[in-house]
Amino acid sequence: MLRPTFRFRLCLLSAVLLLASCGDSTGPDTRPDGGLTILRVAADAPPLEESEISFYVVRGQGHEGIMYFQDGSGGRGEEYLRLKFDGEAILTDANGLPVAMGDSVLIRVTAVDPAKVQFQFEPAGIVFNPLHMPELRIRYDKSDHDFNDDGVEDSEDDDIETRLSIWRQETIGGVYV
């Protein structure tokens, strides 16, 4: 079965972003480091083509970075993560300096642990235009769908899947929001 893609409009580029099964849609919530269950990539999933991608975002031009799994022969396989910027997304760089038309910012996305659905985004501190937010999509169809880790994929896992959320950690070791 094809699992859906998560879409998330970034409010700010955080140091760590992850997919977790403990979200509560009733309002703001925080969890301490280690207080979330991070999805695992399935044991039979192909390896990543690259565990890190880097690309420049130029003010005035749209750009996106895409992370892929390998196909069966070691080439490019299915898409795993896509981070898309339009030309007006970035207002200031990580140092708080305005990004002028034609200037660029280097973006890096790293799979923290290729066995988990967890990513680090750099640089932290970029300010985005609230009318042109970047878009993040993470596919989790290659994840282990025994979300509660009880050894059986069942209706409990289906229930957990309806509550999957993307959480971010502003500083490594800090709380997840």
PDB file of C-alpha atoms in Angstrom:
ATOM      1  CA  MET A   1       0.000   0.000   0.000  1.00  0.00           C
ATOM      2  CA  LEU A   2       1.291   3.463  -0.856  1.00  0.00           C
ATOM      3  CA  ARG A   3       1.524   5.602   2.265  1.00  0.00           C
ATOM      4  CA  PRO A   4       0.856   9.335   2.076  1.00  0.00           C
ATOM      5  CA  THR A   5       3.413  12.095   2.053  1.00  0.00           C
ATOM      6  CA  PHE A   6       3.668  14.528   4.933  1.00  0.00           C
ATOM      7  CA  ARG A   7       3.560  18.188   3.940  1.00  0.00           C
ATOM      8  CA  PHE A   8       4.715  20.849   6.312  1.00  0.00           C
ATOM      9  CA  ARG A   9       5.012  24.587   5.868  1.00  0.00           C
ATOM     10  CA  LEU A  10       8.136  25.581   7.795  1.00  0.00           C
ATOM     11  CA  CYS A  11       7.745  28.493  10.195  1.00  0.00           C
ATOM     12  CA  LEU A  12      11.493  28.626  10.607  1.00  0.00           C
ATOM     13  CA  LEU A  13      14.319  26.348   9.648  1.00  0.00           C
ATOM     14  CA  SER A  14      15.153  24.418  12.766  1.00  0.00           C
ATOM     15  CA  ALA A  15      18.258  22.537  13.793  1.00  0.00           C
ATOM     16  CA  VAL A  16      16.507  19.174  13.883  1.00  0.00           C
ATOM     17  CA  LEU A  17      13.179  18.126  12.475  1.00  0.00           C
ATOM     18  CA  LEU A  18      11.637  14.715  12.883  1.00  0.00           C
ATOM     19  CA  LEU A  19       8.566  12.664  12.288  1.00  0.00           C
ATOM     20  CA  ALA A  20       7.005  11.393  15.489  1.00  0.00           C
ATOM     21  CA  SER A  21       3.938   9.530  16.656  1.00  0.00           C
ATOM     22  CA  CYS A  22       3.136  11.580  19.743  1.00  0.00           C
ATOM     23  CA  GLY A  23       1.629  14.724  18.253  1.00  0.00           C
ATOM     24  CA  ASP A  24      -1.437  16.375  19.724  1.00  0.00           C
ATOM     25  CA  SER A  25      -3.427  18.529  17.347  1.00  0.00           C
ATOM     26  CA  THR A  26      -5.375  20.258  20.149  1.00  0.00           C
ATOM     27  CA  GLY A  27      -2.734  22.940  20.666  1.00  0.00           C
ATOM     28  CA  PRO A  28       0.921  23.714  21.244  1.00  0.00           C
ATOM     29  CA  ASP A  29       2.868  20.931  22.894  1.00  0.00           C
ATOM     30  CA  THR A  30       6.473  20.333  23.853  1.00  0.00           C
ATOM     31  CA  ARG A  31       8.395  17.152  24.546  1.00  0.00           C
ATOM     32  CA  PRO A  32      11.817  16.794  26.148  1.00  0.00           C
ATOM     33  CA  ASP A  33      14.672  15.314  24.142  1.00  0.00           C
ATOM     34  CA  GLY A  34      13.905  11.592  23.935  1.00  0.00           C
ATOM     35  CA  GLY A  35      10.217  12.155  24.704  1.00  0.00           C
ATOM     36  CA  LEU A  36       9.091  11.221  21.189  1.00  0.00           C
ATOM     37  CA  THR A  37       8.981   7.999  19.239  1.00  0.00           C
ATOM     38  CA  ILE A  38      10.958   8.558  16.052  1.00  0.00           C
ATOM     39  CA  LEU A  39       9.871   6.510  13.048  1.00  0.00           C
ATOM     40  CA  ARG A  40      12.306   3.862  11.871  1.00  0.00           C
ATOM     41  CA  VAL A  41      13.130   3.168   8.246  1.00  0.00           C
ATOM     42  CA  ALA A  42      12.057  -0.408   7.413  1.00  0.00           C
ATOM     43  CA  ALA A  43      14.823  -3.004   7.531  1.00  0.00           C
ATOM     44  CA  ASP A  44      14.128  -3.971   3.907  1.00  0.00           C
ATOM     45  CA  ALA A  45      14.140  -0.371   2.612  1.00  0.00           C
ATOM     46  CA  PRO A  46      16.863   0.456   0.113  1.00  0.00           C
ATOM     47  CA  PRO A  47      19.758   2.612   1.327  1.00  0.00           C
ATOM     48  CA  LEU A  48      19.779   6.340   0.708  1.00  0.00           C
ATOM     49  CA  GLU A  49      21.387   7.610  -2.476  1.00  0.00           C
ATOM     50  CA  GLU A  50      23.058  10.274  -0.290  1.00  0.00           C
ATOM     51  CA  SER A  51      22.603  10.897   3.426  1.00  0.00           C
ATOM     52  CA  GLU A  52      23.224  14.635   2.955  1.00  0.00           C
ATOM     53  CA  ILE A  53      22.122  17.117   0.325  1.00  0.00           C
ATOM     54  CA  SER A  54      23.262  20.710  -0.086  1.00  0.00           C
ATOM     55  CA  PHE A  55      21.929  23.370  -2.409  1.00  0.00           C
ATOM     56  CA  TYR A  56      21.907  27.138  -2.784  1.00  0.00           C
ATOM     57  CA  VAL A  57      18.705  29.117  -2.490  1.00  0.00           C
ATOM     58  CA  VAL A  58      18.995  32.339  -4.494  1.00  0.00           C
ATOM     59  CA  ARG A  59      16.686  35.219  -3.646  1.00  0.00           C
ATOM     60  CA  GLY A  60      14.512  35.816  -6.710  1.00  0.00           C
ATOM     61  CA  GLN A  61      14.786  32.200  -7.954  1.00  0.00           C
ATOM     62  CA  GLY A  62      12.955  29.098  -6.779  1.00  0.00           C
ATOM     63  CA  HIS A  63      14.972  26.028  -5.825  1.00  0.00           C
ATOM     64  CA  GLU A  64      14.526  22.715  -4.096  1.00  0.00           C
ATOM     65  CA  GLY A  65      16.620  19.964  -2.600  1.00  0.00           C
ATOM     66  CA  ILE A  66      15.573  16.334  -2.897  1.00  0.00           C
ATOM     67  CA  MET A  67      16.874  13.283  -1.020  1.00  0.00           C
ATOM     68  CA  TYR A  68      16.332   9.883  -2.665  1.00  0.00           C
ATOM     69  CA  PHE A  69      16.549   6.211  -1.839  1.00  0.00           C
ATOM     70  CA  GLN A  70      18.633   4.017  -4.143  1.00  0.00           C
ATOM     71  CA  ASP A  71      16.939   1.762  -6.663  1.00  0.00           C
ATOM     72  CA  GLY A  72      17.697  -1.965  -6.855  1.00  0.00           C
ATOM     73  CA  SER A  73      20.887  -1.399  -8.869  1.00  0.00           C
ATOM     74  CA  GLY A  74      22.383   1.394  -6.738  1.00  0.00           C
ATOM     75  CA  GLY A  75      21.032   4.250  -8.859  1.00  0.00           C
ATOM     76  CA  ARG A  76      18.463   6.893  -7.981  1.00  0.00           C
ATOM     77  CA  GLY A  77      15.253   5.417  -6.627  1.00  0.00           C
ATOM     78  CA  GLU A  78      12.159   6.883  -5.022  1.00  0.00           C
ATOM     79  CA  GLU A  79      11.982  10.322  -3.473  1.00  0.00           C
ATOM     80  CA  TYR A  80      12.307  10.475   0.337  1.00  0.00           C
ATOM     81  CA  LEU A  81      12.455  14.175   1.242  1.00  0.00           C
ATOM     82  CA  ARG A  82      11.852  17.397  -0.687  1.00  0.00           C
ATOM     83  CA  LEU A  83      12.542  20.912   0.633  1.00  0.00           C
ATOM     84  CA  LYS A  84      11.230  23.553  -1.768  1.00  0.00           C
ATOM     85  CA  PHE A  85      11.813  27.318  -1.698  1.00  0.00           C
ATOM     86  CA  ASP A  86      10.257  29.920  -3.942  1.00  0.00           C
ATOM     87  CA  GLY A  87      12.281  32.995  -4.868  1.00  0.00           C
ATOM     88  CA  GLU A  88      10.849  35.115  -2.060  1.00  0.00           C
ATOM     89  CA  ALA A  89      11.184  32.624   0.823  1.00  0.00           C
ATOM     90  CA  ILE A  90      14.355  33.825   2.551  1.00  0.00           C
ATOM     91  CA  LEU A  91      14.424  37.289   4.121  1.00  0.00           C
ATOM     92  CA  THR A  92      17.558  37.098   6.316  1.00  0.00           C
ATOM     93  CA  ASP A  93      20.460  34.690   6.610  1.00  0.00           C
ATOM     94  CA  ALA A  94      21.489  32.849   9.782  1.00  0.00           C
ATOM     95  CA  ASN A  95      23.382  35.948  10.980  1.00  0.00           C
ATOM     96  CA  GLY A  96      20.297  38.162  10.665  1.00  0.00           C
ATOM     97  CA  LEU A  97      21.578  39.969   7.576  1.00  0.00           C
ATOM     98  CA  PRO A  98      19.048  40.730   4.820  1.00  0.00           C
ATOM     99  CA  VAL A  99      19.348  38.542   1.731  1.00  0.00           C
ATOM    100  CA  ALA A 100      19.284  40.838  -1.305  1.00  0.00           C
ATOM    101  CA  MET A 101      17.824  39.887  -4.666  1.00  0.00           C
ATOM    102  CA  GLY A 102      20.364  37.592  -6.385  1.00  0.00           C
ATOM    103  CA  ASP A 103      22.181  36.691  -3.136  1.00  0.00           C
ATOM    104  CA  SER A 104      22.243  33.047  -2.051  1.00  0.00           C
ATOM    105  CA  VAL A 105      22.163  30.963   1.108  1.00  0.00           C
ATOM    106  CA  LEU A 106      23.610  27.437   1.275  1.00  0.00           C
ATOM    107  CA  ILE A 107      21.097  24.958   2.708  1.00  0.00           C
ATOM    108  CA  ARG A 108      22.169  21.537   4.013  1.00  0.00           C
ATOM    109  CA  VAL A 109      19.836  18.661   4.950  1.00  0.00           C
ATOM    110  CA  THR A 110      21.322  15.601   6.658  1.00  0.00           C
ATOM    111  CA  ALA A 111      19.706  12.282   7.526  1.00  0.00           C
ATOM    112  CA  VAL A 112      20.867  12.162  11.164  1.00  0.00           C
ATOM    113  CA  ASP A 113      20.644   8.362  11.271  1.00  0.00           C
ATOM    114  CA  PRO A 114      19.708   6.654   7.974  1.00  0.00           C
ATOM    115  CA  ALA A 115      17.808   4.040  10.020  1.00  0.00           C
ATOM    116  CA  LYS A 116      15.444   6.731  11.376  1.00  0.00           C
ATOM    117  CA  VAL A 117      13.125   9.311   9.823  1.00  0.00           C
ATOM    118  CA  GLN A 118      15.054  12.208  11.376  1.00  0.00           C
ATOM    119  CA  PHE A 119      16.821  15.126   9.700  1.00  0.00           C
ATOM    120  CA  GLN A 120      19.046  18.054  10.547  1.00  0.00           C
ATOM    121  CA  PHE A 121      18.602  21.324   8.648  1.00  0.00           C
ATOM    122  CA  GLU A 122      21.292  23.981   8.448  1.00  0.00           C
ATOM    123  CA  PRO A 123      21.883  26.800   8.877  1.00  0.00           C
ATOM    124  CA  ALA A 124      19.610  27.521  11.832  1.00  0.00           C
ATOM    125  CA  GLY A 125      18.354  31.069  12.302  1.00  0.00           C
ATOM    126  CA  ILE A 126      17.188  31.922   8.792  1.00  0.00           C
ATOM    127  CA  VAL A 127      14.110  34.177   8.754  1.00  0.00           C
ATOM    128  CA  PHE A 128      11.474  33.349   6.167  1.00  0.00           C
ATOM    129  CA  ASN A 129       8.901  35.493   4.475  1.00  0.00           C
ATOM    130  CA  PRO A 130       5.566  34.512   6.098  1.00  0.00           C
ATOM    131  CA  LEU A 131       3.848  34.858   2.703  1.00  0.00           C
ATOM    132  CA  HIS A 132       6.362  32.566   0.927  1.00  0.00           C
ATOM    133  CA  MET A 133       7.226  29.800   3.382  1.00  0.00           C
ATOM    134  CA  PRO A 134       9.391  26.855   2.267  1.00  0.00           C
ATOM    135  CA  GLU A 135       7.596  23.555   1.835  1.00  0.00           C
ATOM    136  CA  LEU A 136       8.886  20.293   3.319  1.00  0.00           C
ATOM    137  CA  ARG A 137       7.608  16.892   2.190  1.00  0.00           C
ATOM    138  CA  ILE A 138       8.736  13.664   3.828  1.00  0.00           C
ATOM    139  CA  ARG A 139       7.587  10.318   2.468  1.00  0.00           C
ATOM    140  CA  TYR A 140       7.283   7.597   5.088  1.00  0.00           C
ATOM    141  CA  ASP A 141       6.137   4.693   2.928  1.00  0.00           C
ATOM    142  CA  LYS A 142       9.583   3.063   3.447  1.00  0.00           C
ATOM    143  CA  SER A 143       9.262   3.273   7.228  1.00  0.00           C
ATOM    144  CA  ASP A 144       8.578   0.366   9.576  1.00  0.00           C
ATOM    145  CA  HIS A 145       4.789   0.500   9.991  1.00  0.00           C
ATOM    146  CA  ASP A 146       4.861  -1.322  13.328  1.00  0.00           C
ATOM    147  CA  PHE A 147       4.721   2.142  14.877  1.00  0.00           C
ATOM    148  CA  ASN A 148       4.249   0.923  18.454  1.00  0.00           C
ATOM    149  CA  ASP A 149       7.070  -1.637  18.093  1.00  0.00           C
ATOM    150  CA  ASP A 150       5.010  -4.571  19.420  1.00  0.00           C
ATOM    151  CA  GLY A 151       6.035  -6.900  16.578  1.00  0.00           C
ATOM    152  CA  VAL A 152       2.661  -6.789  14.795  1.00  0.00           C
ATOM    153  CA  GLU A 153       1.230  -4.330  12.259  1.00  0.00           C
ATOM    154  CA  ASP A 154      -2.386  -4.018  13.330  1.00  0.00           C
ATOM    155  CA  SER A 155      -5.214  -1.559  14.018  1.00  0.00           C
ATOM    156  CA  GLU A 156      -3.206   0.029  16.857  1.00  0.00           C
ATOM    157  CA  ASP A 157      -0.551   0.985  14.302  1.00  0.00           C
ATOM    158  CA  ASP A 158      -3.269   2.302  11.974  1.00  0.00           C
ATOM    159  CA  ASP A 159      -4.524   4.503  14.822  1.00  0.00           C
ATOM    160  CA  ILE A 160      -1.007   5.778  15.554  1.00  0.00           C
ATOM    161  CA  GLU A 161      -0.536   6.568  11.857  1.00  0.00           C
ATOM    162  CA  THR A 162      -3.465   9.000  11.995  1.00  0.00           C
ATOM    163  CA  ARG A 163      -1.586  10.946  14.707  1.00  0.00           C
ATOM    164  CA  LEU A 164       1.862  11.140  13.102  1.00  0.00           C
ATOM    165  CA  SER A 165       3.317  14.635  13.364  1.00  0.00           C
ATOM    166  CA  ILE A 166       6.423  16.526  12.390  1.00  0.00           C
ATOM    167  CA  TRP A 167       8.230  17.968  15.404  1.00  0.00           C
ATOM    168  CA  ARG A 168      11.222  20.289  15.514  1.00  0.00           C
ATOM    169  CA  GLN A 169      14.005  20.831  17.975  1.00  0.00           C
ATOM    170  CA  GLU A 170      15.373  24.385  17.936  1.00  0.00           C
ATOM    171  CA  THR A 171      18.612  23.421  19.702  1.00  0.00           C
ATOM    172  CA  ILE A 172      20.191  19.994  19.934  1.00  0.00           C
ATOM    173  CA  GLY A 173      19.266  18.541  23.318  1.00  0.00           C
ATOM    174  CA  GLY A 174      16.375  20.996  23.722  1.00  0.00           C
ATOM    175  CA  VAL A 175      12.659  20.320  23.794  1.00  0.00           C
ATOM    176  CA  TYR A 176      10.706  19.341  20.706  1.00  0.00           C
ATOM    177  CA  VAL A 177       7.880  21.640  19.661  1.00  0.00           C
TER     178      VAL A 177
END
